[in-house]
N, CA, C and O atoms as a Maestro MAE file, in Angstrom:
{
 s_m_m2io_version
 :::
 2.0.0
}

f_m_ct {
 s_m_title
 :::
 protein
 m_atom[292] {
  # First column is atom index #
  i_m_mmod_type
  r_m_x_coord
  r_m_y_coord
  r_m_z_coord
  i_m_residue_number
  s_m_chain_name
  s_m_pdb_residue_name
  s_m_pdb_atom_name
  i_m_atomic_number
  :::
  1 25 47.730 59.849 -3.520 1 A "UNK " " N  " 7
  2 3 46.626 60.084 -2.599 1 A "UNK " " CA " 6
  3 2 47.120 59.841 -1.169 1 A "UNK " " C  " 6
  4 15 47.960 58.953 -1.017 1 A "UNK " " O  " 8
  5 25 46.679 60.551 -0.069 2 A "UNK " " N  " 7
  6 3 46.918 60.679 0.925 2 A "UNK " " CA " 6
  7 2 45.719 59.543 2.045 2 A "UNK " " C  " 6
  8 15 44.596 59.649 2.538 2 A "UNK " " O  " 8
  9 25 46.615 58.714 2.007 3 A "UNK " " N  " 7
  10 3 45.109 57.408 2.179 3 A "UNK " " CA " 6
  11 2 44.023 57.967 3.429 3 A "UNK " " C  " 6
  12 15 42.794 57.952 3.500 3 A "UNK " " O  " 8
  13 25 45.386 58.598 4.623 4 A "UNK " " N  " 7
  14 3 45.008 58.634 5.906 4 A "UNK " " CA " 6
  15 2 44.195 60.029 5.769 4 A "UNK " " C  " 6
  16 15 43.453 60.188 6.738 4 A "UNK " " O  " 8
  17 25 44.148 60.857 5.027 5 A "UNK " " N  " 7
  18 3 43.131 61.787 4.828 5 A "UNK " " CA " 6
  19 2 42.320 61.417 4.409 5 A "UNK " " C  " 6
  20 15 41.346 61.536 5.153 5 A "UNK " " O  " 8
  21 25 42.039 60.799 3.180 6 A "UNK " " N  " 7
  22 3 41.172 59.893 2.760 6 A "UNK " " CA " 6
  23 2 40.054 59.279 3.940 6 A "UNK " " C  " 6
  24 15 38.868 59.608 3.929 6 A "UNK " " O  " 8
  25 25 40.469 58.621 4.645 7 A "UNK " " N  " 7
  26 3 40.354 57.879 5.538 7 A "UNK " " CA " 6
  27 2 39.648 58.591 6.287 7 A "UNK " " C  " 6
  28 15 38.423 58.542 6.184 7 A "UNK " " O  " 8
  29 25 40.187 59.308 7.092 8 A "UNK " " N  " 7
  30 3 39.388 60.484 7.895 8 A "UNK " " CA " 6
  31 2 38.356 61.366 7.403 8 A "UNK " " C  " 6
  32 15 37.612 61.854 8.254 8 A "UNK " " O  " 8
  33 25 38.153 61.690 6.075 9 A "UNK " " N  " 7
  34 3 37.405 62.626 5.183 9 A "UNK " " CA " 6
  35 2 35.704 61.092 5.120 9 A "UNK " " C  " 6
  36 15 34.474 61.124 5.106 9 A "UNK " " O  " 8
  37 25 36.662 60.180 5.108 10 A "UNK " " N  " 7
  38 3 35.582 58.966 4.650 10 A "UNK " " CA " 6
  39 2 34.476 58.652 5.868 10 A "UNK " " C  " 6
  40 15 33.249 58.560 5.856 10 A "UNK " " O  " 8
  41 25 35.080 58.578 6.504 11 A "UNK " " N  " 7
  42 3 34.635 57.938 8.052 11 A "UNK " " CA " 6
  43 2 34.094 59.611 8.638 11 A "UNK " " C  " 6
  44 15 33.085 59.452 9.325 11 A "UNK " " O  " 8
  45 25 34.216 60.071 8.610 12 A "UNK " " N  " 7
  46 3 33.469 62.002 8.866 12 A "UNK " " CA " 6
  47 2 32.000 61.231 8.085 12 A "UNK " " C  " 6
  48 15 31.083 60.611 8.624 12 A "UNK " " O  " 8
  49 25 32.207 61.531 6.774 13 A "UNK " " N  " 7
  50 3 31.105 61.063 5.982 13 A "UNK " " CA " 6
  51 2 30.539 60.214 6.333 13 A "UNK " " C  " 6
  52 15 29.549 60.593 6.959 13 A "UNK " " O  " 8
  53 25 30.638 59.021 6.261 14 A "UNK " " N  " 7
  54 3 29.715 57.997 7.386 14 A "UNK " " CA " 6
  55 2 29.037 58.103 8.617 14 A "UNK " " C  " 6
  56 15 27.912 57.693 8.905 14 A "UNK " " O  " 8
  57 25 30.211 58.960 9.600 15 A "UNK " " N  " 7
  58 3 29.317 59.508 10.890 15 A "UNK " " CA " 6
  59 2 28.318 60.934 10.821 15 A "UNK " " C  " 6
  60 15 27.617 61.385 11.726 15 A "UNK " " O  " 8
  61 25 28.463 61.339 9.768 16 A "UNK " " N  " 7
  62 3 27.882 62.148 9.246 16 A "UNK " " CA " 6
  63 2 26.406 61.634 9.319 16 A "UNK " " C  " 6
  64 15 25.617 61.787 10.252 16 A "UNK " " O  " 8
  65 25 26.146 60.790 7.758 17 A "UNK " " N  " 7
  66 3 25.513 59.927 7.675 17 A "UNK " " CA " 6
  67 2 24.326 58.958 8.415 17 A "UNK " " C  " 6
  68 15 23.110 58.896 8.237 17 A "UNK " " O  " 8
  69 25 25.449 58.074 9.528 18 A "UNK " " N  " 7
  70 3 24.484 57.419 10.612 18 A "UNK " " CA " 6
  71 2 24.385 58.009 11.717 18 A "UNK " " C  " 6
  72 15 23.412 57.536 12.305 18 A "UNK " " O  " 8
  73 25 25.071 59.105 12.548 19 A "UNK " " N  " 7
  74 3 24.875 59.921 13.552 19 A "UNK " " CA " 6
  75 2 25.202 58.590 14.538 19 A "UNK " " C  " 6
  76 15 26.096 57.765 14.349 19 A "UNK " " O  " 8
  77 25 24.578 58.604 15.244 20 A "UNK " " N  " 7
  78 3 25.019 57.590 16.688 20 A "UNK " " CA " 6
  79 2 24.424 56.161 16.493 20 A "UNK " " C  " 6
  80 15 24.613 55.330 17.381 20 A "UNK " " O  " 8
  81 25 23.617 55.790 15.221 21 A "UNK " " N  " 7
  82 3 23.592 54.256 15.010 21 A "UNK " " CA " 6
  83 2 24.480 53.206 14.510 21 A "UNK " " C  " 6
  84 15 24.314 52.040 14.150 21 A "UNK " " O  " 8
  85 25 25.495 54.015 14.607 22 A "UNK " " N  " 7
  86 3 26.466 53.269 14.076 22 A "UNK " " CA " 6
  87 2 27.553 53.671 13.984 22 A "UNK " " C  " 6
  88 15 27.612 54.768 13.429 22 A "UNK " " O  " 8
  89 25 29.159 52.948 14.520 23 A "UNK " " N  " 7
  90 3 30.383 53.492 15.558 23 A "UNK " " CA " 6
  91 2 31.173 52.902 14.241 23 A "UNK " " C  " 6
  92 15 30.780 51.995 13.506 23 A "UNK " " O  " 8
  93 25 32.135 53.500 14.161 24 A "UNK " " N  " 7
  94 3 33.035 53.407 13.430 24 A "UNK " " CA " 6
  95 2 34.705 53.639 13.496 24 A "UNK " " C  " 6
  96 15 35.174 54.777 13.533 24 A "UNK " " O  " 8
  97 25 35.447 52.573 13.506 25 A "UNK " " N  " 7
  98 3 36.693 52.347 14.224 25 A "UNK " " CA " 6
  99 2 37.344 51.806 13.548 25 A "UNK " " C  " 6
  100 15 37.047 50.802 12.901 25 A "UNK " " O  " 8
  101 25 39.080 52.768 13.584 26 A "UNK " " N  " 7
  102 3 39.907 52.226 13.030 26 A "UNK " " CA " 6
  103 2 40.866 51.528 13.943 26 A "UNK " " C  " 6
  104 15 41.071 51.609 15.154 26 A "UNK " " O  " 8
  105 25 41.496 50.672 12.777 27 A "UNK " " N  " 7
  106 3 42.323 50.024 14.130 27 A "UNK " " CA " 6
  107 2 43.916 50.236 13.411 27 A "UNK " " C  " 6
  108 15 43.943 50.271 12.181 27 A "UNK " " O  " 8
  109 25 45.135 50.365 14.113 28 A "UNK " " N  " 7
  110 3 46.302 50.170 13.126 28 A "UNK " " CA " 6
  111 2 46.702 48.889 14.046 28 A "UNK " " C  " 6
  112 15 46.653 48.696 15.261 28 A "UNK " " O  " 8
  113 25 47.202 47.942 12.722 29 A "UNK " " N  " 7
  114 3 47.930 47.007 13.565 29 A "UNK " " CA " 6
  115 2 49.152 46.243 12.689 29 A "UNK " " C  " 6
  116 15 49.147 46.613 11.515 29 A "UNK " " O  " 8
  117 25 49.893 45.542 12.917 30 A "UNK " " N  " 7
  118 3 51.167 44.765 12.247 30 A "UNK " " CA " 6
  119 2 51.107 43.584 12.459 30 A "UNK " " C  " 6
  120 15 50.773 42.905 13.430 30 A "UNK " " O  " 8
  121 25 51.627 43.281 10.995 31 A "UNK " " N  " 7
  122 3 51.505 41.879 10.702 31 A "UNK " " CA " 6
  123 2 52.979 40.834 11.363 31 A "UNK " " C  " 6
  124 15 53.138 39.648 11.652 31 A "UNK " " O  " 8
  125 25 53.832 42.079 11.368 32 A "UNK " " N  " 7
  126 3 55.403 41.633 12.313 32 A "UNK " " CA " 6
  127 2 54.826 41.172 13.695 32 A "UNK " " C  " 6
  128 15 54.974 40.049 14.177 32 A "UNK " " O  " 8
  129 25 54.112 42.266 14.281 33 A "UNK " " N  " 7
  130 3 53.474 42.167 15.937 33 A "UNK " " CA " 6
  131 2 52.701 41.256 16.506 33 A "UNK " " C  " 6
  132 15 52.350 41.036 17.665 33 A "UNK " " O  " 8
  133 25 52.431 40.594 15.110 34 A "UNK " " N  " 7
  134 3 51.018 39.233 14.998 34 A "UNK " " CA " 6
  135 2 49.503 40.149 15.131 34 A "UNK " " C  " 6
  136 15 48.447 39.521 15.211 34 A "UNK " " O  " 8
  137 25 49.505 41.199 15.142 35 A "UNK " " N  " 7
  138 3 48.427 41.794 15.338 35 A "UNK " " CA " 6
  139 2 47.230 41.891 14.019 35 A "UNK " " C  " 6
  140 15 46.175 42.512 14.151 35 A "UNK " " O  " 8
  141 25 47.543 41.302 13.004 36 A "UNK " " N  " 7
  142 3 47.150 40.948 11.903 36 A "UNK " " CA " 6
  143 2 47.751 39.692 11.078 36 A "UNK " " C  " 6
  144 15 48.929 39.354 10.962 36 A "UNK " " O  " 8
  145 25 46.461 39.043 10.483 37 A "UNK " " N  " 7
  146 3 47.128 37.755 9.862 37 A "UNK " " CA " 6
  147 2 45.873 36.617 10.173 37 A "UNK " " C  " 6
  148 15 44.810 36.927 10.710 37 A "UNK " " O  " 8
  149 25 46.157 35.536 9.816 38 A "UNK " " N  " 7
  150 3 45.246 34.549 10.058 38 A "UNK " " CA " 6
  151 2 44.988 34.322 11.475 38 A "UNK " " C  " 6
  152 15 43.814 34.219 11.831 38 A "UNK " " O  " 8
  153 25 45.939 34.228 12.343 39 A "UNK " " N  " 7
  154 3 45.073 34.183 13.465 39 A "UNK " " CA " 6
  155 2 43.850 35.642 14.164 39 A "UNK " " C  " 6
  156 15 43.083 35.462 15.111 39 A "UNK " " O  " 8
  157 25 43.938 36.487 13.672 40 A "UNK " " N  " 7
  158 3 43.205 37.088 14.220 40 A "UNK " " CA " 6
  159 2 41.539 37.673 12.850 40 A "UNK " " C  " 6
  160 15 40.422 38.177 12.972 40 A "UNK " " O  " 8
  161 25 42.307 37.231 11.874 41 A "UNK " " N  " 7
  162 3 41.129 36.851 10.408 41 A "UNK " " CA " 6
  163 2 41.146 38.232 9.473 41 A "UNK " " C  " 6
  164 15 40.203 38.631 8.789 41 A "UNK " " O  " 8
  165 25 42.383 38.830 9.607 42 A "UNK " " N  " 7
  166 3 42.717 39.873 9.121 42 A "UNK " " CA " 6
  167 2 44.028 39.351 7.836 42 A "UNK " " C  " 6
  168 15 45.247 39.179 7.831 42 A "UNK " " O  " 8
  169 25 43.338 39.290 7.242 43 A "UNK " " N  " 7
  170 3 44.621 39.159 5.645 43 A "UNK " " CA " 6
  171 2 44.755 39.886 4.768 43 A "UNK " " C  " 6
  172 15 45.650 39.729 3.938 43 A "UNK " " O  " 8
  173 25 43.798 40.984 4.725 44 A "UNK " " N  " 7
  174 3 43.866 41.908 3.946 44 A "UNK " " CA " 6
  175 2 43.661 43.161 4.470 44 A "UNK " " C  " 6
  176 15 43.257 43.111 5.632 44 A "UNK " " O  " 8
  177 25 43.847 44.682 3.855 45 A "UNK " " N  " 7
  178 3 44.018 46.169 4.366 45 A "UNK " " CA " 6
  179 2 43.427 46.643 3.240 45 A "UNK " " C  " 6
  180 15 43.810 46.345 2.109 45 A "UNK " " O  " 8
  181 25 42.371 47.479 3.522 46 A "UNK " " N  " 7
  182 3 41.878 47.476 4.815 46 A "UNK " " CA " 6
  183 2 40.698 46.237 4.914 46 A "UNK " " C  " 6
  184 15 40.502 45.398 4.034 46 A "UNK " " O  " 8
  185 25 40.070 46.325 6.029 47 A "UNK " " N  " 7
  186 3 39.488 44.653 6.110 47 A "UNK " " CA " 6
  187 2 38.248 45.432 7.154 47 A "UNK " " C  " 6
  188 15 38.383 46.015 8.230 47 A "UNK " " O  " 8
  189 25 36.834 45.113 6.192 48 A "UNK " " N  " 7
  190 3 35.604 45.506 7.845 48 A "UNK " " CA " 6
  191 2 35.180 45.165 7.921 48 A "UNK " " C  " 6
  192 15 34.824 44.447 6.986 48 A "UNK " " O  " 8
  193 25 34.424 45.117 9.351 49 A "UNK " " N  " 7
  194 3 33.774 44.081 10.264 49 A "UNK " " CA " 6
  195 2 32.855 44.680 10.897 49 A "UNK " " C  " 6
  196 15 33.073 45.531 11.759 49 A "UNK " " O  " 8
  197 25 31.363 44.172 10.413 50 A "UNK " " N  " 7
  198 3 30.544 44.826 10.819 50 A "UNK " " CA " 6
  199 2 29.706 43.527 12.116 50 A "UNK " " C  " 6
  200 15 29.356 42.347 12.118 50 A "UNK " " O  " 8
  201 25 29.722 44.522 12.911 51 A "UNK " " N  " 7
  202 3 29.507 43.617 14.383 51 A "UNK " " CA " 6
  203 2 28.190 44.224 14.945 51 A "UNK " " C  " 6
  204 15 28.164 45.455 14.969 51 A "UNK " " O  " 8
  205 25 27.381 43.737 15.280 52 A "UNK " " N  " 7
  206 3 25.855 43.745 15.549 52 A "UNK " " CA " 6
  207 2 25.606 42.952 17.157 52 A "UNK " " C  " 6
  208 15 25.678 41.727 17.054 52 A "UNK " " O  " 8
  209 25 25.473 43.196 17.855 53 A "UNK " " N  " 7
  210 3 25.082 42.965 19.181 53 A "UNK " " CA " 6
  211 2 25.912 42.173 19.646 53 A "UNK " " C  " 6
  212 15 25.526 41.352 20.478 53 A "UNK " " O  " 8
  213 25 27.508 42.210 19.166 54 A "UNK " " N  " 7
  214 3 28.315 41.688 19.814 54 A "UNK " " CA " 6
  215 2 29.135 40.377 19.069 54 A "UNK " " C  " 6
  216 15 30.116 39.740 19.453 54 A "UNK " " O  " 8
  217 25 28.294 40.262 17.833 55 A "UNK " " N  " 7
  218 3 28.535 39.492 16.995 55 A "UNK " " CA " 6
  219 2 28.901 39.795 15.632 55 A "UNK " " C  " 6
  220 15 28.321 40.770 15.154 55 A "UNK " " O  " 8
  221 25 29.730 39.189 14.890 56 A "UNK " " N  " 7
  222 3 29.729 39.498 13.424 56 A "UNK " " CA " 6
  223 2 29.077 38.925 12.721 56 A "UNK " " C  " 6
  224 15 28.805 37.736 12.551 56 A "UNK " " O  " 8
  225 25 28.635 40.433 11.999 57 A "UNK " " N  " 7
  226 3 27.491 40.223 11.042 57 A "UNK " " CA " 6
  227 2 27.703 39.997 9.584 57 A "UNK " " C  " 6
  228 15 26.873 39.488 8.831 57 A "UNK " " O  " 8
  229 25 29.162 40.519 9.180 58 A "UNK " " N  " 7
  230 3 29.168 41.068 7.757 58 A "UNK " " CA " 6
  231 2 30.942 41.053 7.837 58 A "UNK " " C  " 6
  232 15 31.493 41.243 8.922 58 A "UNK " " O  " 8
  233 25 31.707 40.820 6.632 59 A "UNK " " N  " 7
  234 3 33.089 41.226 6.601 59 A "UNK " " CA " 6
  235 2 33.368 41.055 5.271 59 A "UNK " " C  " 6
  236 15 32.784 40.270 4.524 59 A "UNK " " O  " 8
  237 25 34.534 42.018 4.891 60 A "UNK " " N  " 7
  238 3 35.170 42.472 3.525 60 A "UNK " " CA " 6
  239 2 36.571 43.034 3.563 60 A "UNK " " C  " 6
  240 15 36.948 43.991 4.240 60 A "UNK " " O  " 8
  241 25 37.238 42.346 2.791 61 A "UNK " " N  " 7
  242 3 38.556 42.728 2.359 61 A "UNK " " CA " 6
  243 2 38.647 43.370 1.506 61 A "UNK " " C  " 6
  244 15 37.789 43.236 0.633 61 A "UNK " " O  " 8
  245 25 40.011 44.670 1.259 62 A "UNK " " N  " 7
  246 3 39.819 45.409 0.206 62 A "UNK " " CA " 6
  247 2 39.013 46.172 0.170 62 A "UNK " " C  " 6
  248 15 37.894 46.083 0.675 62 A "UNK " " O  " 8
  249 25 39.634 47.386 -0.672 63 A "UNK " " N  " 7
  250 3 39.082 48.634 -0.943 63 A "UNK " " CA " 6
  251 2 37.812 47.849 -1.482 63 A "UNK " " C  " 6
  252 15 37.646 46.751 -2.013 63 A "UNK " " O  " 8
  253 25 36.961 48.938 -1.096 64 A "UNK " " N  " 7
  254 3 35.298 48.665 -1.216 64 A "UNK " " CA " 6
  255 2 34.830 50.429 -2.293 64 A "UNK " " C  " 6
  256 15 35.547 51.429 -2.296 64 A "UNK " " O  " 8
  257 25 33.595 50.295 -2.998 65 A "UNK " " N  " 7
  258 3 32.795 51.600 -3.229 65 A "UNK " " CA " 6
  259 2 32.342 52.002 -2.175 65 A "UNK " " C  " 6
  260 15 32.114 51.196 -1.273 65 A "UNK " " O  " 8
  261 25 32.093 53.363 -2.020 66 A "UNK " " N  " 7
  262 3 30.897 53.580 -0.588 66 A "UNK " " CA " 6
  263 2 29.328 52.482 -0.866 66 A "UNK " " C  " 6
  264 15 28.755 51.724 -0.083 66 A "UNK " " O  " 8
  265 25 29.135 52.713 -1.810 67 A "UNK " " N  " 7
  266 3 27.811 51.830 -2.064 67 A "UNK " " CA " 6
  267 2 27.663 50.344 -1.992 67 A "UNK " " C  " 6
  268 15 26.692 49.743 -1.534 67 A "UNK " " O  " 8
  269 25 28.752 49.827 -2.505 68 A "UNK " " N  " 7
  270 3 29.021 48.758 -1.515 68 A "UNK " " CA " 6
  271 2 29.245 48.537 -0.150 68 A "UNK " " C  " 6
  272 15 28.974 47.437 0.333 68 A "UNK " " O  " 8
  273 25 29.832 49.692 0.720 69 A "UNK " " N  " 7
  274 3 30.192 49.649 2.134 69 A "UNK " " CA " 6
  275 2 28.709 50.010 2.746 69 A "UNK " " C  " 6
  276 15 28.147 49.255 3.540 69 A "UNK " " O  " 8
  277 25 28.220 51.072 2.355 70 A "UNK " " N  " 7
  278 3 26.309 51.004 2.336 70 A "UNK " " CA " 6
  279 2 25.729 49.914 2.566 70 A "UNK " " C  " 6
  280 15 25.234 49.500 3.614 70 A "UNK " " O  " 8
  281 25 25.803 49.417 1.487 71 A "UNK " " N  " 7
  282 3 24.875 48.255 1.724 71 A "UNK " " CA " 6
  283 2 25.163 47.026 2.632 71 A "UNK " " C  " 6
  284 15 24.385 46.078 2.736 71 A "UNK " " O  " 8
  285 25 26.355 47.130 3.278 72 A "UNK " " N  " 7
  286 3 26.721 45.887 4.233 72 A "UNK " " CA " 6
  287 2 26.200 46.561 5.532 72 A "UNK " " C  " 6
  288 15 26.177 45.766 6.471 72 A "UNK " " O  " 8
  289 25 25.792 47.761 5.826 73 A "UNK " " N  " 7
  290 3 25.585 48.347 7.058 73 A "UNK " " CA " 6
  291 2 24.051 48.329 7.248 73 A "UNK " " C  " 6
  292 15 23.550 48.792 8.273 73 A "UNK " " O  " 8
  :::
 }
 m_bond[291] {
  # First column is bond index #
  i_m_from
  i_m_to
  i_m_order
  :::
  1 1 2 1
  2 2 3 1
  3 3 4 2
  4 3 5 1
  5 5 6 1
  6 6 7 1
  7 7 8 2
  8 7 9 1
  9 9 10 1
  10 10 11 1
  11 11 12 2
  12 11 13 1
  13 13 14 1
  14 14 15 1
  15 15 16 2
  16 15 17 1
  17 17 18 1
  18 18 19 1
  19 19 20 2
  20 19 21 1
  21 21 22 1
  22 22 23 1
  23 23 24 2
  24 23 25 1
  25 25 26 1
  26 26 27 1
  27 27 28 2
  28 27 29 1
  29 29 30 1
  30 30 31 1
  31 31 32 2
  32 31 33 1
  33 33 34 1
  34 34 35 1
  35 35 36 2
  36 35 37 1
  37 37 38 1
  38 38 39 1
  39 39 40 2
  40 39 41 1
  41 41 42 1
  42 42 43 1
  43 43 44 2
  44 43 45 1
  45 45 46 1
  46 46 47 1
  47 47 48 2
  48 47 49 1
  49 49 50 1
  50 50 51 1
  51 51 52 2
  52 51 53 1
  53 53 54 1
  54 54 55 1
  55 55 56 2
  56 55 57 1
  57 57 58 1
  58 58 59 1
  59 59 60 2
  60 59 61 1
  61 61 62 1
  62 62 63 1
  63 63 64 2
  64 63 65 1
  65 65 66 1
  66 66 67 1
  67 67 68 2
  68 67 69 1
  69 69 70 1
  70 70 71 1
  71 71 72 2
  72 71 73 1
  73 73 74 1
  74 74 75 1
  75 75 76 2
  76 75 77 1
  77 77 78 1
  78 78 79 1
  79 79 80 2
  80 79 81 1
  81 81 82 1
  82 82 83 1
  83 83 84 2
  84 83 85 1
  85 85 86 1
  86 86 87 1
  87 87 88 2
  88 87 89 1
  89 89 90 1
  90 90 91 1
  91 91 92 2
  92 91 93 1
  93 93 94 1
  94 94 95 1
  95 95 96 2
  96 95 97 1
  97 97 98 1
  98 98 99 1
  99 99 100 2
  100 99 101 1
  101 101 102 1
  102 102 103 1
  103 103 104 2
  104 103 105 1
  105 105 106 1
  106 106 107 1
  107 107 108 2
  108 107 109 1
  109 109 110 1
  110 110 111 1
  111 111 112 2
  112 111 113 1
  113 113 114 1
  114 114 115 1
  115 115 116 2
  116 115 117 1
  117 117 118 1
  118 118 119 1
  119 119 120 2
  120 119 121 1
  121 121 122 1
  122 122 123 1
  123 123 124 2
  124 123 125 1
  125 125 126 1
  126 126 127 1
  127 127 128 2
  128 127 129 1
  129 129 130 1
  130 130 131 1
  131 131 132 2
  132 131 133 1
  133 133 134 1
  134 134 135 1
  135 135 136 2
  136 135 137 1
  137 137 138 1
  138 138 139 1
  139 139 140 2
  140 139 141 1
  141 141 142 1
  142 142 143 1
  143 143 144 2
  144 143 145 1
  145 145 146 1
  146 146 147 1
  147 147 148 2
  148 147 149 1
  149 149 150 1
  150 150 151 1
  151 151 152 2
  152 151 153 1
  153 153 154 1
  154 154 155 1
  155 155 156 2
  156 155 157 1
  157 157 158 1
  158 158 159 1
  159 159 160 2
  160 159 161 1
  161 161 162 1
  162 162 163 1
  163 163 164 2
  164 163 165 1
  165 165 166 1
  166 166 167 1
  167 167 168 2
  168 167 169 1
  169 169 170 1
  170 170 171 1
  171 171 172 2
  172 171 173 1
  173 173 174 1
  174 174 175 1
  175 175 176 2
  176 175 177 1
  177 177 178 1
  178 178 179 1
  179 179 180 2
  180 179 181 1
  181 181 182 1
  182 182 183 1
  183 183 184 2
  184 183 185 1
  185 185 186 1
  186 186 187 1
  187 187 188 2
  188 187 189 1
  189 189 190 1
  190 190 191 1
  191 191 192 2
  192 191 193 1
  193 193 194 1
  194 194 195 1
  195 195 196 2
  196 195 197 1
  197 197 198 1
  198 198 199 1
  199 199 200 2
  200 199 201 1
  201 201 202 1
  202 202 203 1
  203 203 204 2
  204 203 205 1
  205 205 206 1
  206 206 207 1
  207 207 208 2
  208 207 209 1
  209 209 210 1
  210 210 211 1
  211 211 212 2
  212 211 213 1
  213 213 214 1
  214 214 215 1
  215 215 216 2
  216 215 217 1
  217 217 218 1
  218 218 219 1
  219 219 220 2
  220 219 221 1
  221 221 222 1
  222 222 223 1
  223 223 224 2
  224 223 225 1
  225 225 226 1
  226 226 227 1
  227 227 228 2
  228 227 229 1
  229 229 230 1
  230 230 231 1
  231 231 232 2
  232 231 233 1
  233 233 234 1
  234 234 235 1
  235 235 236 2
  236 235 237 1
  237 237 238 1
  238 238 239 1
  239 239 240 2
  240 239 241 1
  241 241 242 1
  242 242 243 1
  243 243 244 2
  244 243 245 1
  245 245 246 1
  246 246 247 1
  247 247 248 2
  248 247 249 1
  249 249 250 1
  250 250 251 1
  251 251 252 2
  252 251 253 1
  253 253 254 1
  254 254 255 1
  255 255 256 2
  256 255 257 1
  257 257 258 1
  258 258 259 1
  259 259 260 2
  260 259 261 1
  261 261 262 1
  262 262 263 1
  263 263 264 2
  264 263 265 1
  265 265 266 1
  266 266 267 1
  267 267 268 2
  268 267 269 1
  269 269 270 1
  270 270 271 1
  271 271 272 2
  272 271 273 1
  273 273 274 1
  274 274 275 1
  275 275 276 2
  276 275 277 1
  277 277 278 1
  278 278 279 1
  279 279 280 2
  280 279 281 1
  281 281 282 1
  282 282 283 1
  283 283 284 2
  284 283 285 1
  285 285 286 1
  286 286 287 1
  287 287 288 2
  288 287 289 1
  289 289 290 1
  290 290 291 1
  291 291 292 2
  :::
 }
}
């Protein structure tokens, strides 16, 4: 499987979905670069963070169902 199509096919679907209530962002980062890891609360790939007026609301490591990713939003 081609994750990063995946990926893009997934997140289409979602903005599909919520239209402008809700932003959706990938990030790439390395764990060599420190850009992932415990200090920044990223230990797992993929990892989301659902942030609500500036705050986090919700987070999950690991591949998720859509219906699970649903219901955290």
């Amino acid at each position: 499987i081609d994750i990063t199509a995946w990926m893009e096919d997934f997140l289409q679907a979602l903005n599909e979905t919520f239209a402008n209530r809700v932003w959706f962002v990938g990030l790439q980062g390395s764990y060599g670069r420190g850009e992932a890891g415990k200090p920044v609360g990223i230990m797992s790939i993929p990892t989301l963070v659902v942030i609500e007026n500036g705050k986090i609301v919700n987070q999950t490591m690991g591949a998720k169902p859509k219906d699970e990713i649903l219901a955290m939003l």
